[in-house]
Coordinates of N, CA and C in Angstrom, one line a residue:
N1 N -88.8 78.4 120.1 CA -88.6 77.0 120.0 C -87.9 76.6 118.7
I2 N -86.8 75.9 118.9 CA -85.9 75.5 117.8 C -85.7 74.0 118.1
M3 N -85.9 73.2 117.0 CA -85.6 71.8 117.1 C -84.3 71.5 116.5
V4 N -83.3 70.9 117.2 CA -82.0 70.7 116.6 C -81.9 69.2 116.4
V5 N -81.7 68.9 115.1 CA -81.4 67.5 114.7 C -79.9 67.4 114.5
M6 N -79.3 66.4 115.1 CA -77.8 66.3 115.0 C -77.3 64.9 115.1
E7 N -76.0 64.8 114.8 CA -75.4 63.5 114.9 C -74.8 63.4 116.3
L8 N -74.6 62.3 116.8 CA -74.1 62.0 118.2 C -72.7 62.7 118.3
K9 N -71.9 62.6 117.3 CA -70.5 63.2 117.3 C -70.5 64.7 117.6
N10 N -71.6 65.4 117.3 CA -71.7 66.8 117.5 C -72.3 67.2 118.9
L11 N -72.7 66.2 119.6 CA -73.4 66.5 120.9 C -72.6 67.5 121.8
P12 N -71.3 67.2 122.1 CA -70.7 68.1 123.0 C -70.6 69.6 122.5
K13 N -70.4 69.8 121.3 CA -70.3 71.1 120.7 C -71.7 71.8 120.8
V14 N -72.8 71.1 120.5 CA -74.1 71.7 120.5 C -74.5 72.0 121.9
L15 N -74.2 71.2 122.9 CA -74.5 71.5 124.3 C -73.7 72.7 124.8
E16 N -72.4 72.8 124.3 CA -71.7 74.0 124.7 C -72.3 75.2 124.2
I17 N -72.7 75.2 123.0 CA -73.4 76.4 122.3 C -74.6 76.7 123.1
L18 N -75.5 75.7 123.4 CA -76.7 76.0 124.1 C -76.4 76.5 125.5
K19 N -75.5 76.0 126.2 CA -75.1 76.4 127.5 C -74.7 77.9 127.6
N20 N -74.0 78.3 126.5 CA -73.6 79.7 126.4 C -74.6 80.7 125.8
D21 N -75.7 80.1 125.3 CA -76.7 81.0 124.7 C -77.7 81.5 125.7
P22 N -77.7 82.8 125.9 CA -78.6 83.4 127.0 C -80.1 83.2 126.8
K23 N -80.5 82.8 125.5 CA -81.9 82.6 125.2 C -82.3 81.1 125.5
Y24 N -81.3 80.2 125.6 CA -81.6 78.8 125.8 C -82.1 78.5 127.2
L25 N -83.3 78.0 127.4 CA -83.7 77.7 128.8 C -83.7 76.2 129.0
G26 N -83.9 75.4 128.0 CA -83.9 74.0 128.1 C -84.5 73.3 127.0
G27 N -84.5 72.0 127.0 CA -85.1 71.2 125.9 C -85.1 69.7 126.2
G28 N -85.4 69.0 125.2 CA -85.4 67.5 125.4 C -84.3 66.7 124.7
A29 N -84.0 65.5 125.2 CA -83.1 64.6 124.5 C -83.9 63.4 124.1
G30 N -83.8 63.2 122.8 CA -84.5 62.0 122.2 C -83.8 60.7 122.2
G31 N -84.4 59.8 121.6 CA -83.8 58.4 121.4 C -82.4 58.5 120.8
G32 N -81.5 57.7 121.3 CA -80.2 57.8 120.8 C -79.3 58.7 121.6
F33 N -79.9 59.7 122.3 CA -79.1 60.7 123.0 C -79.3 60.6 124.5
K34 N -80.3 60.0 125.0 CA -80.7 60.1 126.4 C -79.6 59.6 127.3
E35 N -78.9 58.6 126.9 CA -77.8 58.1 127.7 C -76.5 58.8 127.5
E36 N -76.2 59.1 126.3 CA -75.0 59.8 125.9 C -74.9 61.2 126.4
V37 N -76.0 61.9 126.5 CA -76.0 63.3 126.9 C -75.5 63.5 128.4
I38 N -75.7 62.5 129.2 CA -75.3 62.6 130.6 C -73.9 63.0 130.8
K39 N -73.0 62.5 130.0 CA -71.6 62.7 130.1 C -71.2 64.2 129.9
H40 N -72.1 64.9 129.2 CA -71.8 66.3 128.8 C -72.6 67.3 129.7
L41 N -73.4 66.9 130.6 CA -74.1 67.8 131.5 C -73.3 68.2 132.8
D42 N -73.7 69.3 133.3 CA -73.1 69.7 134.6 C -73.6 68.9 135.8
R43 N -74.8 68.4 135.7 CA -75.4 67.7 136.8 C -76.6 66.9 136.3
I44 N -77.0 65.9 137.0 CA -78.2 65.1 136.8 C -79.0 65.0 138.1
V45 N -80.3 65.0 138.0 CA -81.1 64.9 139.2 C -82.2 63.9 139.0
P46 N -82.2 62.8 139.8 CA -81.1 62.5 140.8 C -79.9 62.0 140.2
N47 N -78.8 62.0 141.0 CA -77.5 61.7 140.4 C -77.3 60.2 140.0
T48 N -78.3 59.4 140.2 CA -78.3 58.0 139.8 C -78.9 57.8 138.4
L49 N -79.3 58.8 137.7 CA -79.9 58.6 136.4 C -79.0 57.9 135.4
K50 N -79.6 57.1 134.6 CA -78.9 56.4 133.5 C -79.2 57.0 132.2
A51 N -80.3 57.8 132.1 CA -80.8 58.4 130.9 C -81.5 59.7 131.2
V52 N -81.4 60.7 130.3 CA -82.0 62.0 130.5 C -82.9 62.3 129.4
N53 N -84.1 62.8 129.6 CA -85.0 63.2 128.5 C -85.3 64.7 128.5
I54 N -84.9 65.4 129.6 CA -85.2 66.8 129.8 C -83.8 67.5 130.2
I55 N -83.5 68.6 129.6 CA -82.3 69.4 130.0 C -82.8 70.7 130.3
V56 N -82.4 71.3 131.5 CA -82.8 72.6 131.9 C -81.5 73.4 132.2
K57 N -81.5 74.6 131.8 CA -80.4 75.5 132.2 C -80.8 76.2 133.5
E58 N -80.0 75.9 134.5 CA -80.2 76.4 135.9 C -79.0 77.1 136.3
D59 N -79.0 78.4 136.6 CA -77.8 79.1 137.0 C -76.6 78.9 136.1
G60 N -76.9 78.9 134.8 CA -75.8 78.8 133.9 C -75.3 77.4 133.7
K61 N -75.9 76.4 134.3 CA -75.5 75.0 134.2 C -76.5 74.2 133.5
L62 N -76.1 73.2 132.8 CA -77.1 72.3 132.2 C -77.4 71.1 133.1
V63 N -78.6 70.9 133.5 CA -79.1 69.9 134.4 C -80.0 69.0 133.7
G64 N -79.8 67.7 133.8 CA -80.6 66.6 133.2 C -81.6 66.0 134.2
Y65 N -82.8 65.8 133.7 CA -83.8 65.1 134.4 C -84.4 63.9 133.6
N66 N -85.2 63.0 134.1 CA -85.9 62.0 133.4 C -87.3 62.0 133.9
T67 N -88.2 62.5 133.0 CA -89.6 62.5 133.4 C -90.3 61.3 132.8
D68 N -89.7 60.6 131.8 CA -90.3 59.5 131.2 C -90.6 58.4 132.2
A69 N -89.6 58.0 132.9 CA -89.7 56.9 133.9 C -90.7 57.2 135.0
L70 N -90.6 58.4 135.5 CA -91.4 58.7 136.7 C -92.9 58.8 136.3
G71 N -93.2 59.3 135.1 CA -94.6 59.3 134.6 C -95.0 57.9 134.4
L72 N -94.3 57.0 133.8 CA -94.6 55.6 133.6 C -94.8 54.9 134.9
Y73 N -93.9 55.2 135.9 CA -94.0 54.6 137.2 C -95.3 54.9 137.9
K74 N -95.6 56.2 137.8 CA -96.9 56.6 138.5 C -98.1 56.0 137.8
S75 N -98.1 55.8 136.5 CA -99.2 55.2 135.8 C -99.3 53.7 136.2
I76 N -98.2 53.0 136.4 CA -98.1 51.6 136.7 C -98.7 51.5 138.2
E77 N -98.2 52.4 139.0 CA -98.6 52.4 140.5 C -100.1 52.6 140.6
D78 N -100.6 53.5 139.8 CA -102.1 53.8 139.9 C -102.9 52.6 139.4
T79 N -102.4 52.0 138.3 CA -103.1 50.9 137.7 C -103.2 49.7 138.7
L80 N -102.0 49.4 139.4 CA -101.9 48.4 140.3 C -102.8 48.6 141.5
L81 N -102.9 49.8 141.9 CA -103.7 50.2 143.1 C -105.2 49.9 142.8
K82 N -105.6 50.0 141.6 CA -107.0 49.7 141.2 C -107.3 48.2 141.3
E83 N -106.3 47.4 141.3 CA -106.3 46.0 141.5 C -106.0 45.5 142.9
N84 N -105.9 46.5 143.8 CA -105.5 46.2 145.2 C -104.1 45.6 145.3
K85 N -103.2 46.1 144.4 CA -101.8 45.6 144.4 C -101.0 46.9 144.5
E86 N -99.7 46.6 144.8 CA -98.7 47.7 144.8 C -97.4 47.2 144.2
I87 N -96.5 48.2 143.9 CA -95.2 47.9 143.3 C -94.5 46.8 144.1
A88 N -94.4 47.0 145.4 CA -93.8 46.0 146.3 C -94.4 44.7 146.1
N89 N -93.6 43.7 146.0 CA -94.0 42.3 145.8 C -94.7 41.9 144.5
S90 N -94.6 42.8 143.5 CA -95.3 42.5 142.2 C -94.1 42.1 141.2
R91 N -94.6 41.4 140.2 CA -93.7 40.8 139.2 C -94.0 41.6 137.9
F92 N -92.8 41.9 137.2 CA -92.9 42.7 136.0 C -92.1 42.1 134.9
L93 N -92.6 42.2 133.6 CA -91.9 41.9 132.5 C -91.7 43.1 131.7
I94 N -90.4 43.4 131.4 CA -90.0 44.7 130.7 C -89.5 44.3 129.4
F95 N -90.1 44.9 128.3 CA -89.5 44.8 127.0 C -88.6 46.0 126.7
G96 N -87.3 45.8 126.6 CA -86.4 46.8 126.3 C -85.3 47.0 127.4
A97 N -84.2 47.4 127.0 CA -83.1 47.6 128.0 C -82.4 48.9 127.8
G98 N -83.0 49.9 127.1 CA -82.4 51.2 126.9 C -82.7 52.2 128.0
G99 N -82.7 53.5 127.7 CA -82.8 54.5 128.7 C -84.0 54.5 129.6
V100 N -85.2 54.4 129.0 CA -86.4 54.4 129.9 C -86.4 53.1 130.7
A101 N -86.0 52.0 130.1 CA -86.0 50.7 130.8 C -85.1 50.7 132.0
K102 N -83.9 51.4 131.8 CA -83.0 51.5 132.9 C -83.6 52.3 134.1
E103 N -84.3 53.3 133.8 CA -84.9 54.2 134.8 C -86.1 53.5 135.5
I104 N -87.0 52.9 134.7 CA -88.2 52.3 135.3 C -87.8 51.1 136.1
T105 N -86.9 50.3 135.7 CA -86.5 49.1 136.4 C -85.8 49.5 137.8
A106 N -85.1 50.6 137.8 CA -84.5 51.1 139.0 C -85.6 51.6 140.0
L107 N -86.6 52.3 139.4 CA -87.7 52.7 140.3 C -88.4 51.5 140.9
L108 N -88.6 50.5 140.0 CA -89.4 49.3 140.5 C -88.5 48.6 141.6
A109 N -87.2 48.4 141.3 CA -86.4 47.7 142.3 C -86.3 48.5 143.6
K110 N -86.2 49.8 143.5 CA -86.0 50.7 144.7 C -87.3 50.5 145.5
N111 N -88.4 50.3 144.9 CA -89.7 50.2 145.6 C -90.1 48.8 145.8
N112 N -89.2 47.9 145.9 CA -89.4 46.5 146.3 C -90.2 45.6 145.4
A113 N -90.0 45.8 144.1 CA -90.7 44.8 143.2 C -90.1 43.4 143.6
E114 N -90.9 42.4 143.4 CA -90.5 41.0 143.7 C -89.6 40.5 142.6
R115 N -90.0 40.7 141.3 CA -89.2 40.1 140.3 C -89.3 41.1 139.0
I116 N -88.2 41.3 138.3 CA -88.2 42.1 137.1 C -87.4 41.3 136.1
V117 N -88.1 40.9 135.0 CA -87.5 40.2 133.9 C -87.4 41.2 132.7
I118 N -86.2 41.3 132.2 CA -85.9 42.2 131.1 C -85.7 41.4 129.8
I119 N -86.5 41.7 128.8 CA -86.3 41.0 127.5 C -85.8 42.1 126.5
N120 N -84.8 41.7 125.8 CA -84.3 42.7 124.8 C -83.8 41.9 123.6
R121 N -83.9 42.6 122.4 CA -83.3 42.0 121.2 C -81.9 41.6 121.4
T122 N -81.1 42.5 122.0 CA -79.7 42.2 122.4 C -79.6 41.6 123.8
Y123 N -79.5 40.3 123.8 CA -79.5 39.6 125.1 C -78.5 40.1 126.1
G124 N -77.3 40.5 125.7 CA -76.3 41.0 126.6 C -76.8 42.3 127.3
K125 N -77.5 43.1 126.6 CA -78.0 44.4 127.2 C -79.0 44.0 128.3
A126 N -79.9 43.1 128.1 CA -80.8 42.6 129.1 C -80.2 42.1 130.3
V127 N -79.1 41.3 130.1 CA -78.4 40.6 131.2 C -77.6 41.7 131.9
A128 N -77.0 42.7 131.2 CA -76.2 43.7 131.9 C -77.1 44.5 132.8
L129 N -78.3 44.9 132.3 CA -79.2 45.7 133.1 C -79.7 45.0 134.3
A130 N -80.0 43.7 134.2 CA -80.4 42.9 135.3 C -79.3 42.7 136.3
D131 N -78.1 42.5 135.8 CA -77.0 42.4 136.7 C -76.7 43.7 137.5
S132 N -76.9 44.8 136.8 CA -76.6 46.1 137.5 C -77.7 46.3 138.6
L133 N -78.9 45.9 138.3 CA -80.0 46.0 139.3 C -79.7 45.1 140.6
N134 N -79.3 43.9 140.3 CA -79.0 42.9 141.3 C -77.9 43.4 142.2
H135 N -76.8 44.0 141.6 CA -75.7 44.5 142.3 C -76.1 45.7 143.1
E136 N -76.8 46.7 142.5 CA -77.2 47.9 143.2 C -78.1 47.7 144.3
Y137 N -79.0 46.8 144.2 CA -80.1 46.6 145.3 C -79.8 45.3 146.1
H138 N -78.6 44.8 146.0 CA -78.1 43.7 146.8 C -79.0 42.5 147.0
R139 N -79.7 42.1 145.9 CA -80.6 41.0 145.9 C -80.8 40.5 144.5
D140 N -81.2 39.3 144.3 CA -81.5 38.7 143.0 C -83.0 39.0 142.6
I141 N -83.1 40.3 142.1 CA -84.5 40.7 141.8 C -84.7 40.6 140.3
A142 N -83.7 40.7 139.5 CA -83.8 40.9 138.1 C -83.0 39.8 137.2
Y143 N -83.5 39.5 136.1 CA -82.8 38.7 135.2 C -83.1 39.1 133.8
G144 N -82.2 38.9 132.9 CA -82.3 39.2 131.5 C -82.6 38.0 130.6
A145 N -83.3 38.2 129.5 CA -83.6 37.1 128.6 C -83.7 37.6 127.2
P146 N -83.3 36.7 126.2 CA -83.5 37.1 124.9 C -84.9 37.1 124.4
E147 N -85.2 37.8 123.3 CA -86.6 37.8 122.8 C -87.3 36.5 122.7
D148 N -86.6 35.5 122.2 CA -87.2 34.2 121.9 C -87.7 33.5 123.2
M149 N -87.3 33.9 124.4 CA -87.8 33.4 125.6 C -89.1 34.0 126.1
T150 N -89.6 34.9 125.4 CA -90.8 35.7 125.9 C -91.9 34.8 126.4
R151 N -92.4 33.9 125.5 CA -93.5 33.1 125.8 C -93.3 32.2 127.0
G152 N -92.2 31.5 127.1 CA -91.9 30.6 128.2 C -91.8 31.4 129.5
L153 N -91.1 32.5 129.5 CA -91.0 33.3 130.7 C -92.3 33.8 131.2
T154 N -93.1 34.4 130.2 CA -94.3 35.0 130.7 C -95.3 33.9 131.2
L155 N -95.4 32.7 130.5 CA -96.4 31.7 130.9 C -95.9 30.8 132.0
N156 N -94.6 30.6 132.2 CA -94.2 29.6 133.1 C -93.4 30.2 134.3
T157 N -92.7 31.2 134.2 CA -91.8 31.7 135.2 C -92.4 32.8 136.1
L158 N -93.2 33.6 135.6 CA -93.7 34.8 136.3 C -95.1 34.7 136.8
K159 N -95.6 33.5 137.0 CA -97.0 33.4 137.4 C -97.1 33.9 138.9
P160 N -98.0 34.6 139.3 CA -98.8 35.5 138.4 C -98.0 36.7 138.0
L161 N -98.2 37.1 136.8 CA -97.5 38.3 136.2 C -98.4 39.6 136.5
D162 N -97.8 40.6 137.1 CA -98.6 41.7 137.5 C -98.6 42.9 136.4
A163 N -97.6 42.9 135.6 CA -97.5 44.0 134.6 C -96.5 43.6 133.5
I164 N -96.8 44.0 132.3 CA -95.9 43.9 131.1 C -95.7 45.3 130.7
I165 N -94.4 45.8 130.6 CA -94.1 47.1 130.3 C -93.3 47.2 129.1
N166 N -93.7 47.9 128.0 CA -93.0 48.0 126.8 C -92.3 49.4 126.8
T167 N -91.0 49.3 126.9 CA -90.2 50.6 126.9 C -89.7 51.0 125.5

């Protein structure tokens, strides 16, 4: 087990070294690298991933996965079931528009969430993520908002709110 701390500019070279190292089996991608690393992998599973947190060497190829979002999704699904609810037709407020947010919102949209509101410090990132979801799923399911809209959105727009997710 070796932990490599590096700068983003060194990512391609480090991945090349790891790919060619017969002892390297896989590892994790942390914050700041989860989206960028995708460009340098041989494959991602599923091929729609926007962020990767696990990289595995399979048949000499570097393959990226994201277990963050799936674990979070299962937890949300289990919690909603205890309230006799399901992902479909539920309303979600998401804090964040980065790697995990991109994956969890895609899973929620794919499984027919009614509404997804994305709040982010950088308003443009929230809007961009919402727009990409609406385009990909061919319906107005998501919208982005700046941080200062949190109270109004939560109290007035999303009644009833089924879950708040901090990514």
